[in-house]
PDB file of C-alpha atoms in Angstrom:
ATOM      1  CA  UNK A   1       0.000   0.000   0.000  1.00 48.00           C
ATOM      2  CA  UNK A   2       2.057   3.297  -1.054  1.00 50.00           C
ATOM      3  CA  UNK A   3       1.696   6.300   1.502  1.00 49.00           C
ATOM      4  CA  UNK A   4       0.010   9.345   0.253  1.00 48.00           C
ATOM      5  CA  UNK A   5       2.172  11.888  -0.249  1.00 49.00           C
ATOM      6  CA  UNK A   6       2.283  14.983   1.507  1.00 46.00           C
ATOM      7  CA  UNK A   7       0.597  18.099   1.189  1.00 43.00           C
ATOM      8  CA  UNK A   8       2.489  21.222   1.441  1.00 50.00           C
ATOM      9  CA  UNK A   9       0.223  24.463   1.924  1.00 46.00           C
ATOM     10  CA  UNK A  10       1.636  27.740   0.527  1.00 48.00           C
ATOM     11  CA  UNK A  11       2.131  31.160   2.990  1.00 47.00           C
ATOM     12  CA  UNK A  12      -1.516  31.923   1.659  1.00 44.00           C
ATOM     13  CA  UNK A  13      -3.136  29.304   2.355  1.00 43.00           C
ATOM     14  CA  UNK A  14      -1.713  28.937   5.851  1.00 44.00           C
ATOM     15  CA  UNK A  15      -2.993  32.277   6.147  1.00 44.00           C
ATOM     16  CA  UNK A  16      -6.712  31.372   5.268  1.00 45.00           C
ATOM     17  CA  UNK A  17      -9.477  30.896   7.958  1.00 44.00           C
ATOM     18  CA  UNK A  18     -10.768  27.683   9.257  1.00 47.00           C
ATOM     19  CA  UNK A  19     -13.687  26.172   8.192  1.00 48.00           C
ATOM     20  CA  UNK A  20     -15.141  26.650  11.594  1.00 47.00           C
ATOM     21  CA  UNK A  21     -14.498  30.260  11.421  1.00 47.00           C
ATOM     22  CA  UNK A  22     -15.432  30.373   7.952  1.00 46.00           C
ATOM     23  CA  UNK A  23     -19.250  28.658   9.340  1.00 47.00           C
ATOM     24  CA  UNK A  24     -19.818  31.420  11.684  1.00 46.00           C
ATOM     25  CA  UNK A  25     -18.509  34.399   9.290  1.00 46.00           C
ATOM     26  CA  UNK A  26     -15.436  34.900  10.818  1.00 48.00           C
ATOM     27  CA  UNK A  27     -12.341  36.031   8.543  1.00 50.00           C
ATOM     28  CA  UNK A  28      -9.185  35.111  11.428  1.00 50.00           C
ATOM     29  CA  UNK A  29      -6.888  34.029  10.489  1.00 52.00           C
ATOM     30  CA  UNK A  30      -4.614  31.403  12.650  1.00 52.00           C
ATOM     31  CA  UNK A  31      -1.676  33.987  13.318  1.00 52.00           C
ATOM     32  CA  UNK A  32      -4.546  36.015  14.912  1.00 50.00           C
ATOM     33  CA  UNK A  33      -5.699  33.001  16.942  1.00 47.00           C
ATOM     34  CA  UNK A  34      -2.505  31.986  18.149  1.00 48.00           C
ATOM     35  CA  UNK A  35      -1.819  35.415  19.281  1.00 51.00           C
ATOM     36  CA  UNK A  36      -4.796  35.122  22.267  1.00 52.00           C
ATOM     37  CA  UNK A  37      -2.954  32.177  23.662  1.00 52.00           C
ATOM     38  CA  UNK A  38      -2.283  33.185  27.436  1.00 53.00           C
ATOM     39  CA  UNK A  39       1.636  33.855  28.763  1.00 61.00           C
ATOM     40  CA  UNK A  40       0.017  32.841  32.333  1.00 60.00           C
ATOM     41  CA  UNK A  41      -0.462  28.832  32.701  1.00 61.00           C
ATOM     42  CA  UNK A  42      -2.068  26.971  35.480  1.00 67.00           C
ATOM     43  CA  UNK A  43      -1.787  28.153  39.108  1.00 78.00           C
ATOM     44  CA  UNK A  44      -0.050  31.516  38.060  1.00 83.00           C
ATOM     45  CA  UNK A  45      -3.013  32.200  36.065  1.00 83.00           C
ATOM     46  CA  UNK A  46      -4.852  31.304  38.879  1.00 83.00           C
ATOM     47  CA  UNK A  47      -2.931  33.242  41.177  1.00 87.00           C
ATOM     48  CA  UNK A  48      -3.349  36.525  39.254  1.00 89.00           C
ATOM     49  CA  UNK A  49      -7.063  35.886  38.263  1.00 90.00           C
ATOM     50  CA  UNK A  50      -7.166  35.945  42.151  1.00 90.00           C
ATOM     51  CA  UNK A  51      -6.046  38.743  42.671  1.00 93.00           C
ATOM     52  CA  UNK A  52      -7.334  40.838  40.431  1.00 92.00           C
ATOM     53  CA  UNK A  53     -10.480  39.525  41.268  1.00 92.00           C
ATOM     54  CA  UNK A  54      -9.849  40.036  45.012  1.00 92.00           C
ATOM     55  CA  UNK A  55      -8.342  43.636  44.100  1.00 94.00           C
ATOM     56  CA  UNK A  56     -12.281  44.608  42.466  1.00 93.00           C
ATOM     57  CA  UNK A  57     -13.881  43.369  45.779  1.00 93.00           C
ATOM     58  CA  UNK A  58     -11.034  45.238  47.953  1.00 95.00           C
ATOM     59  CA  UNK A  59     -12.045  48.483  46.342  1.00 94.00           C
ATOM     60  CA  UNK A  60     -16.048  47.649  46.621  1.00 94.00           C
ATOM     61  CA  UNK A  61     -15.714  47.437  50.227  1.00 94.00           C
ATOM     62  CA  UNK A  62     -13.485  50.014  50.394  1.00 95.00           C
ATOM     63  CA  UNK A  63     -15.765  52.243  48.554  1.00 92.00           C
ATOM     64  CA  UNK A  64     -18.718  51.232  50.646  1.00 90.00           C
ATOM     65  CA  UNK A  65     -16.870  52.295  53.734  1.00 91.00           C
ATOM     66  CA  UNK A  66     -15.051  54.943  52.946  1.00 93.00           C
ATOM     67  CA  UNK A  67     -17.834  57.891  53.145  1.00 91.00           C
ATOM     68  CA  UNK A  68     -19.214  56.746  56.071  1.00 86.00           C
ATOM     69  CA  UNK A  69     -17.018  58.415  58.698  1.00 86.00           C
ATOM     70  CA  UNK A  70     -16.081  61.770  56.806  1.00 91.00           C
ATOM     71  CA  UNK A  71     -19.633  62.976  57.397  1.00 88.00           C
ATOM     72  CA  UNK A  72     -18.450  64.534  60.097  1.00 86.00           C
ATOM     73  CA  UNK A  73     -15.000  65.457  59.519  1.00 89.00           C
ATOM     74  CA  UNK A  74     -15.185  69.714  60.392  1.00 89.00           C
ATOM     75  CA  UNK A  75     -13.174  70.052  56.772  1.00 92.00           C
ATOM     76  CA  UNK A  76     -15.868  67.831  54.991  1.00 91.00           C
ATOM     77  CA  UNK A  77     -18.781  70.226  56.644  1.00 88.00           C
ATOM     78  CA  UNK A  78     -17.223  73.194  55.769  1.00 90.00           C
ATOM     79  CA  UNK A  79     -16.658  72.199  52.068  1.00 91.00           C
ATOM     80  CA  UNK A  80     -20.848  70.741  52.014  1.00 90.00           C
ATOM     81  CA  UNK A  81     -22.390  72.584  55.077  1.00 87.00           C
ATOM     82  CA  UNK A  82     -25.623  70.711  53.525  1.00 86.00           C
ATOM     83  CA  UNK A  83     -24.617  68.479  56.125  1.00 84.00           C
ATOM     84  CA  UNK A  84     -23.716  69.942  59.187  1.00 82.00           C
ATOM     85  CA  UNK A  85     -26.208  68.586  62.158  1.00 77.00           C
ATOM     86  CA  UNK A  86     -27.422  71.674  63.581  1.00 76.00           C
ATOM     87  CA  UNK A  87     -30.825  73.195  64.128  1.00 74.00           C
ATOM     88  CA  UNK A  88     -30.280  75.728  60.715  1.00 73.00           C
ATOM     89  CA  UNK A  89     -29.936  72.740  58.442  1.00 71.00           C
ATOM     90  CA  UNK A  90     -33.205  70.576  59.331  1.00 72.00           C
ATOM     91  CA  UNK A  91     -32.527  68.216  56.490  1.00 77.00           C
ATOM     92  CA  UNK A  92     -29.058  67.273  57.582  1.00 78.00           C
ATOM     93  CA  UNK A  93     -30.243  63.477  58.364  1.00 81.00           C
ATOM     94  CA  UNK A  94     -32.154  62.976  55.153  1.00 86.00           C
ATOM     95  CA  UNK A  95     -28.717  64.841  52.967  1.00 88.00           C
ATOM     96  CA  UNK A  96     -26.392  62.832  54.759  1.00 88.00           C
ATOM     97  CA  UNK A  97     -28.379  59.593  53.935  1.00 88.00           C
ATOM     98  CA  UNK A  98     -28.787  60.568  50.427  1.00 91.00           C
ATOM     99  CA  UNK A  99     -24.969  60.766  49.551  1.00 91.00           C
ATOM    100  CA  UNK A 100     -24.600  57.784  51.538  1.00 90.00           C
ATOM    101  CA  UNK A 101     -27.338  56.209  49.399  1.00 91.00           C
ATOM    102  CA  UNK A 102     -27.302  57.812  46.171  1.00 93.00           C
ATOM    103  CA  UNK A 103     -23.839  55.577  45.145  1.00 94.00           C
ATOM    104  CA  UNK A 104     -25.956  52.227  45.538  1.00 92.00           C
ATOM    105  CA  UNK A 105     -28.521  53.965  42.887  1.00 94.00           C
ATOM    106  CA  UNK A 106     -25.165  54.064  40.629  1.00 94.00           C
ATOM    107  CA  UNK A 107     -24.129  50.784  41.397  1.00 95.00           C
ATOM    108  CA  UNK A 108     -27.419  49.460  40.537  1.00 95.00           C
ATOM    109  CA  UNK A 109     -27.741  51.018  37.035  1.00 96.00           C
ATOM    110  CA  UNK A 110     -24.132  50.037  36.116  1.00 94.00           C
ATOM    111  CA  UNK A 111     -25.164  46.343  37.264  1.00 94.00           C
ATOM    112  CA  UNK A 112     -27.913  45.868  35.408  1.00 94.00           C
ATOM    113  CA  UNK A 113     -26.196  47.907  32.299  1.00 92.00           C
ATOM    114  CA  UNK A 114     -24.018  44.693  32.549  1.00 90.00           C
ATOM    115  CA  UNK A 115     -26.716  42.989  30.809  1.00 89.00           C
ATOM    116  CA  UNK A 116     -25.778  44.343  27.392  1.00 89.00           C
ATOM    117  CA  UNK A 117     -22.770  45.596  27.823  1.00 86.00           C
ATOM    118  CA  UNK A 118     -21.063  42.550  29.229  1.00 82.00           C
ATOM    119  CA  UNK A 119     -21.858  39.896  26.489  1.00 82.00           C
ATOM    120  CA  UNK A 120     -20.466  42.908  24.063  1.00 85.00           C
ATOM    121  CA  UNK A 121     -17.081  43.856  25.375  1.00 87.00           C
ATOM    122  CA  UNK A 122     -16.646  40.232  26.871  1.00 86.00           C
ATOM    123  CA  UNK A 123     -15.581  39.700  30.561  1.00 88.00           C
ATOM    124  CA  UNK A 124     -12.023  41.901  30.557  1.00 89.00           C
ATOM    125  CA  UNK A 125     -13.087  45.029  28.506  1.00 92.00           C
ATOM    126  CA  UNK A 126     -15.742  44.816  30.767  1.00 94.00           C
ATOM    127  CA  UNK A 127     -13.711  44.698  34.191  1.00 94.00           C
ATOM    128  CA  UNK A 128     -11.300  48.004  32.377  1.00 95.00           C
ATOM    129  CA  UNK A 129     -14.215  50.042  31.367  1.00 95.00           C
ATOM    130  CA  UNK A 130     -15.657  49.723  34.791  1.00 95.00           C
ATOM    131  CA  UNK A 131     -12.722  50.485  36.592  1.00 95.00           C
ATOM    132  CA  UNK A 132     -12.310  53.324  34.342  1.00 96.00           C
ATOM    133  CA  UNK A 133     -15.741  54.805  34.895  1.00 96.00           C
ATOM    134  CA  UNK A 134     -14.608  54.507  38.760  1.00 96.00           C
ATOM    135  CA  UNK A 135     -11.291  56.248  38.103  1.00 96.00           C
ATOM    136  CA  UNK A 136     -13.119  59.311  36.591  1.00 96.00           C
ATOM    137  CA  UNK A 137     -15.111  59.046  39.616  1.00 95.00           C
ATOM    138  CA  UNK A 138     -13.082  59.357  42.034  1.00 96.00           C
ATOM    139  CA  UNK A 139     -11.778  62.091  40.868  1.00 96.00           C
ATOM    140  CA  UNK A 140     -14.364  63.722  40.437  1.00 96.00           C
ATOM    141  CA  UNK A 141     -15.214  63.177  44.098  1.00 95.00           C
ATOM    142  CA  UNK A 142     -11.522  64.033  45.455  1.00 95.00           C
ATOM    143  CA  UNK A 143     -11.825  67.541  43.091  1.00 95.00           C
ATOM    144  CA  UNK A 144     -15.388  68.203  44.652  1.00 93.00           C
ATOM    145  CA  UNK A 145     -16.477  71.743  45.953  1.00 92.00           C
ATOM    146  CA  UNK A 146     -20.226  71.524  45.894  1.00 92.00           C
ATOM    147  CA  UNK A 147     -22.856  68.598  46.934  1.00 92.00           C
ATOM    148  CA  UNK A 148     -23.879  68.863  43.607  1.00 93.00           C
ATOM    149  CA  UNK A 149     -20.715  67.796  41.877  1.00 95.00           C
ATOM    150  CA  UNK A 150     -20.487  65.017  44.752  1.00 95.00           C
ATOM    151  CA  UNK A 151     -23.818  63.751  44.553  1.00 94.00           C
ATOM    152  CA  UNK A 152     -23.094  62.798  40.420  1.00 95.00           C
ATOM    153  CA  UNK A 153     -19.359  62.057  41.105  1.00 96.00           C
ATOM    154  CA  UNK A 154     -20.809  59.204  43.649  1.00 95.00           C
ATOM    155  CA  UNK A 155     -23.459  58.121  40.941  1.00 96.00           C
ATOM    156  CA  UNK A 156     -20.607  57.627  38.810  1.00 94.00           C
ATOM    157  CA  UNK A 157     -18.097  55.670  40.857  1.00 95.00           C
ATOM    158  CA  UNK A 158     -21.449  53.899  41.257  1.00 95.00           C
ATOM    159  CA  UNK A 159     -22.006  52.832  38.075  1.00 96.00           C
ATOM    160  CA  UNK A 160     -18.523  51.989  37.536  1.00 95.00           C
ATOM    161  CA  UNK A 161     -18.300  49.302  40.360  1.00 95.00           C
ATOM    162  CA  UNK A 162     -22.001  47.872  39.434  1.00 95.00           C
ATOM    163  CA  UNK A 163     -19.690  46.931  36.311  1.00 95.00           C
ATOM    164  CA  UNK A 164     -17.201  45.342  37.805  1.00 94.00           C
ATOM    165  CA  UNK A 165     -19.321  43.344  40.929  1.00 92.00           C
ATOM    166  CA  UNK A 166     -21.779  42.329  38.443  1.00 91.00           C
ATOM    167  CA  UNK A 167     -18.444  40.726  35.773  1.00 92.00           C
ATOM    168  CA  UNK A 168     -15.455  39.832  38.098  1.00 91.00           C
ATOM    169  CA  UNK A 169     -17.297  36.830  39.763  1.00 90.00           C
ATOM    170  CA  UNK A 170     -18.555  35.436  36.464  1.00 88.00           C
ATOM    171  CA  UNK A 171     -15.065  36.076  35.281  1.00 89.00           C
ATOM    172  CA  UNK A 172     -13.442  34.168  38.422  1.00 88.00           C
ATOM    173  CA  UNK A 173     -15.230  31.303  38.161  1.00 86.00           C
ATOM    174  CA  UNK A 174     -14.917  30.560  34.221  1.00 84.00           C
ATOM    175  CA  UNK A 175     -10.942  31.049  34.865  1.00 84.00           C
ATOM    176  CA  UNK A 176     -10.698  28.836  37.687  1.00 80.00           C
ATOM    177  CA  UNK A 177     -10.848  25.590  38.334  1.00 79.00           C
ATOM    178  CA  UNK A 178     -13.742  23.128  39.038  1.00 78.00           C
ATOM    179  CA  UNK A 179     -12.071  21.783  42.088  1.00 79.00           C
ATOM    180  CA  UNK A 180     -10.746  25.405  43.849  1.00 81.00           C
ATOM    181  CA  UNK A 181     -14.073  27.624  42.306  1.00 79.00           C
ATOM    182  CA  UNK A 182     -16.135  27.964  45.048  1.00 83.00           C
ATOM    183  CA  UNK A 183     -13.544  28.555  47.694  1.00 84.00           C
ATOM    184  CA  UNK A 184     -11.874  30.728  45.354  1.00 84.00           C
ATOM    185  CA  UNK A 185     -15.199  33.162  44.884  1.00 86.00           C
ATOM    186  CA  UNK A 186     -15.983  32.737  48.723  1.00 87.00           C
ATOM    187  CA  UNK A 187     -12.089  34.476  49.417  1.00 87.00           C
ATOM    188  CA  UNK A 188     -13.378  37.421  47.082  1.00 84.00           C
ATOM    189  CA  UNK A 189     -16.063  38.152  48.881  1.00 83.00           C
ATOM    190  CA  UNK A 190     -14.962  38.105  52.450  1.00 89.00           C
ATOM    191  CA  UNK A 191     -12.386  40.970  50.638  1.00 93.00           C
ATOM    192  CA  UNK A 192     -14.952  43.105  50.994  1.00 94.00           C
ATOM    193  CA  UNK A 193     -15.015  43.730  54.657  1.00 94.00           C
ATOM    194  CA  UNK A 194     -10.990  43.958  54.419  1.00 95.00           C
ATOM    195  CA  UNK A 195     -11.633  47.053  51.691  1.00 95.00           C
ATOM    196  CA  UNK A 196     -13.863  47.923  54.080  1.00 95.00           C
ATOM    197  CA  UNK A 197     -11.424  47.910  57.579  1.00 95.00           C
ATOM    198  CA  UNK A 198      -8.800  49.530  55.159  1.00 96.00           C
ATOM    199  CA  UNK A 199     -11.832  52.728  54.612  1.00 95.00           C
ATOM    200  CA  UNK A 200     -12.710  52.724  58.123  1.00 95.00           C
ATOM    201  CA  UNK A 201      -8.749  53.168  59.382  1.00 96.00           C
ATOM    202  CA  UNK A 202      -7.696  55.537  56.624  1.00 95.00           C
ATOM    203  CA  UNK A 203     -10.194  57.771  57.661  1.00 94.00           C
ATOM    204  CA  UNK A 204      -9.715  57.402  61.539  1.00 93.00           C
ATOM    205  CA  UNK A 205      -5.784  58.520  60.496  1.00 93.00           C
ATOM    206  CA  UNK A 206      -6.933  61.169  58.347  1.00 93.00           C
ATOM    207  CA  UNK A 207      -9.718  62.294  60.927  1.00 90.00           C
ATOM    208  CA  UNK A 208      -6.985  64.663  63.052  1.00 90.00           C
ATOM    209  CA  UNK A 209      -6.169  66.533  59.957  1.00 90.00           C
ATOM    210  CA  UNK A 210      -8.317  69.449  61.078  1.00 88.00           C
ATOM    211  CA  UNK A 211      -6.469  72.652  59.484  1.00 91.00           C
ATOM    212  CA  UNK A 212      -6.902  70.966  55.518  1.00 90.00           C
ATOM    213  CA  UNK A 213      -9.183  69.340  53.415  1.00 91.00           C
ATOM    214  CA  UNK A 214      -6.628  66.867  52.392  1.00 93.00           C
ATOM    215  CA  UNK A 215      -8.554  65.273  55.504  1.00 94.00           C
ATOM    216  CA  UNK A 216     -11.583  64.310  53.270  1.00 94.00           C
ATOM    217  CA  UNK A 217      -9.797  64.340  50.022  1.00 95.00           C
ATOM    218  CA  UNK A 218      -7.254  61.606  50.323  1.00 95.00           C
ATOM    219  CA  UNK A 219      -9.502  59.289  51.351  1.00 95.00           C
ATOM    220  CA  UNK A 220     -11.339  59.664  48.617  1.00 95.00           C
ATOM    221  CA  UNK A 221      -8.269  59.636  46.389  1.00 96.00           C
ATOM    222  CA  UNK A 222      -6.634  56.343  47.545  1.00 96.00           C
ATOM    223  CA  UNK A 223      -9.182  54.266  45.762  1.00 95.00           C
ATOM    224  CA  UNK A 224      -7.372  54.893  42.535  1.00 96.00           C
ATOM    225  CA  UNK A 225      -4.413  52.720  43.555  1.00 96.00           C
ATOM    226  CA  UNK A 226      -6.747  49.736  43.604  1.00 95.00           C
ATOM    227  CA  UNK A 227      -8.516  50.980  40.290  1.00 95.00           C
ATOM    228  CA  UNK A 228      -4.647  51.498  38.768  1.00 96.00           C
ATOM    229  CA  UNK A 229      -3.637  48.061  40.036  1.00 95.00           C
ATOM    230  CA  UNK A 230      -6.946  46.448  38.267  1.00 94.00           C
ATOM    231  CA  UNK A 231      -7.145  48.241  35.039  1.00 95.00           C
ATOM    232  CA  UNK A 232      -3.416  47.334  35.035  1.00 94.00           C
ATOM    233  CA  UNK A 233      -3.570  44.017  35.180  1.00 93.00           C
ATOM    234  CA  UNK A 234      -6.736  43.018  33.706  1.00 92.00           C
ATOM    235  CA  UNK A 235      -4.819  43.661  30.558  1.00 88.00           C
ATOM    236  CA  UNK A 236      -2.218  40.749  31.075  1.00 88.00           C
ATOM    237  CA  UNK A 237      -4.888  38.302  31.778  1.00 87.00           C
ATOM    238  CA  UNK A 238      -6.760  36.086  28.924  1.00 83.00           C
ATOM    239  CA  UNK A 239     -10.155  36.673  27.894  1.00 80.00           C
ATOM    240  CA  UNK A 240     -12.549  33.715  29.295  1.00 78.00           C
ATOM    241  CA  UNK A 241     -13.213  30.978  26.967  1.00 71.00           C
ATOM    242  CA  UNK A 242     -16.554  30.687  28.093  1.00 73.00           C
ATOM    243  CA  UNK A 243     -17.118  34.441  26.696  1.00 67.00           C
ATOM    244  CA  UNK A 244     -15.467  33.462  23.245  1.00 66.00           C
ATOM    245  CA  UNK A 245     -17.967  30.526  23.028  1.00 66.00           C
ATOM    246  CA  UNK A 246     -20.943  32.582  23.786  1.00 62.00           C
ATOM    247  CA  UNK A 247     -19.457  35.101  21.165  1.00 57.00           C
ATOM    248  CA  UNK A 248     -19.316  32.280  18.405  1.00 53.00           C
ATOM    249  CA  UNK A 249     -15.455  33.091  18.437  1.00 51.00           C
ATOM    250  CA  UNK A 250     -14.916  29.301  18.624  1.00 47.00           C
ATOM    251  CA  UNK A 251     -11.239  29.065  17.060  1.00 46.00           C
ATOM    252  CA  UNK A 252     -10.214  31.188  19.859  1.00 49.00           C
ATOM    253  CA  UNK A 253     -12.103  29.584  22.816  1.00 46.00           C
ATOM    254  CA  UNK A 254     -10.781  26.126  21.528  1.00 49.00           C
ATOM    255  CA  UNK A 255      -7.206  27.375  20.940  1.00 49.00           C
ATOM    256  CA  UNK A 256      -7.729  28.812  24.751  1.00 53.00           C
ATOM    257  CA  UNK A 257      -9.194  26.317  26.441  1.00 47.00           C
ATOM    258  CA  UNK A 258      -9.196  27.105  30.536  1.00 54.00           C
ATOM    259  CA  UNK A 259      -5.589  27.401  31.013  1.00 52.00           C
ATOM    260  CA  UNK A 260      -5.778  26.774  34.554  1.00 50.00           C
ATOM    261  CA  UNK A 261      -6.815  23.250  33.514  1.00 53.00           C
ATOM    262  CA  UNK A 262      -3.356  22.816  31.885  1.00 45.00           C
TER     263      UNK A 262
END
């Protein structure tokens, strides 16, 4: 029986898409697949899915915390006298609630937003965008001179962080594995009341700065560093084969398949 011979494709056809790409309408080429094959293997993927996982739920505690005790910082009054407690100001209780409140309103919208935006930008655009919505945010708050430019700066952090608690637990689980998932998820969420210890100390510190606003301010600020540290990193991380499924991306979810399975 004589052995077929060999085929030998040319630099063009090497270059043409699969069949299976070709089914769903897809023009990629396998240089393109190849190139969305993860750096990070196994448990250092793991590792730094962790923690940038752990890093989002850090900074929603933190945020949840953080406003809590500069309500009555003398600094923070004197910039939004809207919510000094005395008998001039009658609605001092119902303010200070509101822009206590008014961020879970944000974080609300931006979670349910997730619902269309998520499946579009897929699970790590999703994380960045968030993170950068919460950037401009805090900002916004840190630069803030009125209880108007507060009050939206809060709805705005809001929204950002609805984005990312409503993606980074999907976005754990489909890059971790079976046998370490749940534990995995259940460390990210007892972050939150460490983001929230870290809020609650930085402002104690920051409470006997009475002769500048910095005492209000850099509380405020020092969420950035975990927003840096995520948008950083998100970018060094693979995009969840799950998501390329759902996104009839196939060739790449099959040349990725969970690397922490490897």
């Amino acid at each position: 029986m004589s052995t077929p011979p060999s085929i030998q494709l040319t630099p063009t056809e090497k270059q043409q898409p699969s069949d299976e790409n070709a089914r769903h309408g897809l023009q990629i080429d396998e240089a393109e697949v190849a190139s969305h094959a993860p750096s990070l293997r196994g448990r250092n993927l793991t590792a730094a899915v962790a923690f940038v996982a752990g890093t989002g739920f850090t900074l929603f505690g933190y945020d949840q915390g953080v406003m809590s005790a500069l309500l009555t910082a003398n600094e923070f009054e004197a910039t939004f006298p809207e919510v000094i407690v005395e008998p001039s100001h009658p609605n001092h209780a119902t303010l200070q609630s509101f822009i206590i409140a008014i961020y879970e309103v944000g974080c609300l919208f931006g979670a349910l937003s997730n619902l269309w935006v998520g499946d579009r930008l897929g699970r790590r655009k999703t994380i960045a965008l968030g993170g950068f919505i919460m950037a401009i945010g805090a900002i916004l708050q840190t630069t803030s001179y009125s209880f108007a430019q507060l009050t939206c700066a809060r709805i705005f952090t809001g929204f950002g962080n609805g984005l990312i608690t409503s993606t980074v637990p999907t976005y754990h689980a489909e890059m971790s594995p079976a046998a370490k998932r749940g534990r995995l998820i259940m460390i990210e969420g007892t972050l939150i009341v460490l983001g929230v210890t870290i809020a609650y100390w930085i402002d104690f510190a920051l409470y006997f700065v009475t002769w500048s606003s910095m005492q209000w301010r850099v509380p405020l600020a020092l969420q950035l560093i975990f927003e840096i540290i995520m948008i950083t990193c998100i970018g060094f991380l693979p995009e969840s084969p799950r998501w390329y499924n759902s996104a009839s991306c196939l060739s790449y979810a099959h040349h990725c398949p969970n690397p922490t399975m490897l």
